Amino acid sequence: SKAYRVENAEQVDAWKSIGPIPRWRKYLEAQGLWDDSKQIALETQAKADIMDAFKKAEAKKRPPLKECFTDVYTDLPWHLEEQWQYCEKHVREYSGDYNIGRYRDLDGPLP
């Protein structure tokens, strides 16, 4: 984390140039197996794949709101049960601000 150390731009650039990926690229280029056109094609395809994955993920409904609490605990402690109930009531009350249609289990009555 940058909060615990001081970096300058020169230091960051120096490490970027000697890291394993730049060294691997230089090796492949020296062997005649890699060039700028392949790099551009790879980056273009990677960006397209990432954007496609984002579109597919954003089209799916999000998990139920309660999973924010139950992903850690099998049996919710009383205080988290209260927080979940308050959270769900709040989200339903201000549904215009939260787009509740994007979440599973928020389109029916309160549990």
CSV table of C-alpha atoms in Angstrom, one decimal:
chain,number,residue,atom,x,y,z
A,1,SER,CA,0.0,0.0,0.0
A,2,LYS,CA,1.2,3.5,-0.8
A,3,ALA,CA,0.1,4.6,2.7
A,4,TYR,CA,3.1,2.8,4.2
A,5,ARG,CA,5.8,3.7,1.7
A,6,VAL,CA,6.9,6.6,-0.5
A,7,GLU,CA,7.3,6.0,-4.2
A,8,ASN,CA,8.5,8.2,-6.9
A,9,ALA,CA,7.7,7.9,-10.6
A,10,GLU,CA,11.3,6.9,-11.5
A,11,GLN,CA,11.2,4.0,-9.0
A,12,VAL,CA,7.9,2.7,-10.4
A,13,ASP,CA,9.1,3.0,-14.0
A,14,ALA,CA,12.4,1.2,-13.2
A,15,TRP,CA,10.5,-1.7,-11.6
A,16,LYS,CA,8.1,-1.9,-14.6
A,17,SER,CA,11.0,-2.3,-17.0
A,18,ILE,CA,12.7,-5.1,-15.1
A,19,GLY,CA,9.7,-7.1,-14.0
A,20,PRO,CA,9.0,-10.6,-15.3
A,21,ILE,CA,6.5,-9.6,-18.0
A,22,PRO,CA,8.8,-7.1,-19.8
A,23,ARG,CA,11.7,-9.6,-19.6
A,24,TRP,CA,9.5,-12.4,-21.0
A,25,ARG,CA,8.4,-10.1,-23.9
A,26,LYS,CA,12.0,-9.2,-24.6
A,27,TYR,CA,12.9,-12.9,-24.7
A,28,LEU,CA,10.0,-13.7,-27.1
A,29,GLU,CA,10.9,-10.8,-29.3
A,30,ALA,CA,14.5,-11.9,-29.4
A,31,GLN,CA,13.3,-15.4,-30.5
A,32,GLY,CA,11.2,-13.8,-33.2
A,33,LEU,CA,8.0,-15.1,-31.6
A,34,TRP,CA,6.5,-11.8,-30.6
A,35,ASP,CA,6.2,-8.3,-32.1
A,36,ASP,CA,4.1,-5.1,-31.8
A,37,SER,CA,1.3,-6.3,-34.1
A,38,LYS,CA,0.8,-9.4,-31.9
A,39,GLN,CA,0.9,-7.2,-28.8
A,40,ILE,CA,-1.8,-4.9,-30.2
A,41,ALA,CA,-3.9,-7.8,-31.3
A,42,LEU,CA,-3.6,-9.4,-27.9
A,43,GLU,CA,-4.6,-6.2,-26.1
A,44,THR,CA,-7.5,-5.6,-28.4
A,45,GLN,CA,-8.8,-9.1,-27.9
A,46,ALA,CA,-8.3,-8.9,-24.1
A,47,LYS,CA,-10.3,-5.7,-23.9
A,48,ALA,CA,-13.1,-7.1,-26.0
A,49,ASP,CA,-13.2,-10.3,-23.8
A,50,ILE,CA,-13.3,-8.2,-20.6
A,51,MET,CA,-16.1,-5.9,-21.9
A,52,ASP,CA,-18.1,-9.0,-23.0
A,53,ALA,CA,-17.7,-10.5,-19.6
A,54,PHE,CA,-18.8,-7.2,-17.9
A,55,LYS,CA,-21.9,-7.1,-20.2
A,56,LYS,CA,-22.9,-10.7,-19.3
A,57,ALA,CA,-22.3,-10.1,-15.6
A,58,GLU,CA,-24.2,-6.8,-15.5
A,59,ALA,CA,-27.2,-8.5,-17.3
A,60,LYS,CA,-27.6,-11.0,-14.5
A,61,LYS,CA,-29.6,-10.2,-11.4
A,62,ARG,CA,-27.5,-9.6,-8.3
A,63,PRO,CA,-27.7,-12.0,-5.4
A,64,PRO,CA,-30.2,-11.5,-2.6
A,65,LEU,CA,-29.4,-8.6,-0.3
A,66,LYS,CA,-29.3,-10.9,2.7
A,67,GLU,CA,-26.2,-12.6,1.2
A,68,CYS,CA,-24.2,-9.5,2.3
A,69,PHE,CA,-24.8,-10.8,5.8
A,70,THR,CA,-25.0,-14.6,5.4
A,71,ASP,CA,-21.8,-15.1,3.4
A,72,VAL,CA,-19.9,-15.0,6.7
A,73,TYR,CA,-22.3,-16.6,9.2
A,74,THR,CA,-24.3,-19.7,8.9
A,75,ASP,CA,-26.5,-18.5,11.8
A,76,LEU,CA,-26.8,-14.7,11.9
A,77,PRO,CA,-26.2,-13.1,15.3
A,78,TRP,CA,-29.2,-11.1,16.5
A,79,HIS,CA,-27.6,-7.8,15.8
A,80,LEU,CA,-26.8,-8.7,12.1
A,81,GLU,CA,-30.3,-10.0,11.7
A,82,GLU,CA,-31.6,-6.7,12.8
A,83,GLN,CA,-29.3,-4.8,10.5
A,84,TRP,CA,-30.3,-7.0,7.6
A,85,GLN,CA,-34.0,-6.4,8.3
A,86,TYR,CA,-33.4,-2.6,8.6
A,87,CYS,CA,-31.4,-2.6,5.4
A,88,GLU,CA,-34.0,-4.5,3.4
A,89,LYS,CA,-36.8,-2.3,4.7
A,90,HIS,CA,-34.8,0.8,3.8
A,91,VAL,CA,-34.0,-0.4,0.3
A,92,ARG,CA,-37.6,-1.3,-0.3
A,93,GLU,CA,-38.8,2.1,1.1
A,94,TYR,CA,-36.4,4.0,-1.2
A,95,SER,CA,-36.6,1.5,-4.1
A,96,GLY,CA,-36.3,4.3,-6.7
A,97,ASP,CA,-32.8,5.0,-5.4
A,98,TYR,CA,-31.7,1.4,-5.4
A,99,ASN,CA,-33.1,-0.2,-8.5
A,100,ILE,CA,-34.4,-3.2,-6.6
A,101,GLY,CA,-35.4,-5.0,-9.8
A,102,ARG,CA,-31.7,-5.8,-10.2
A,103,TYR,CA,-31.6,-8.0,-7.1
A,104,ARG,CA,-33.1,-11.4,-6.5
A,105,ASP,CA,-35.7,-11.8,-3.8
A,106,LEU,CA,-36.5,-8.1,-3.5
A,107,ASP,CA,-39.5,-8.1,-5.9
A,108,GLY,CA,-41.8,-9.9,-3.4
A,109,PRO,CA,-43.2,-9.1,0.0
A,110,LEU,CA,-41.0,-8.5,3.0
A,111,PRO,CA,-39.9,-11.8,4.6
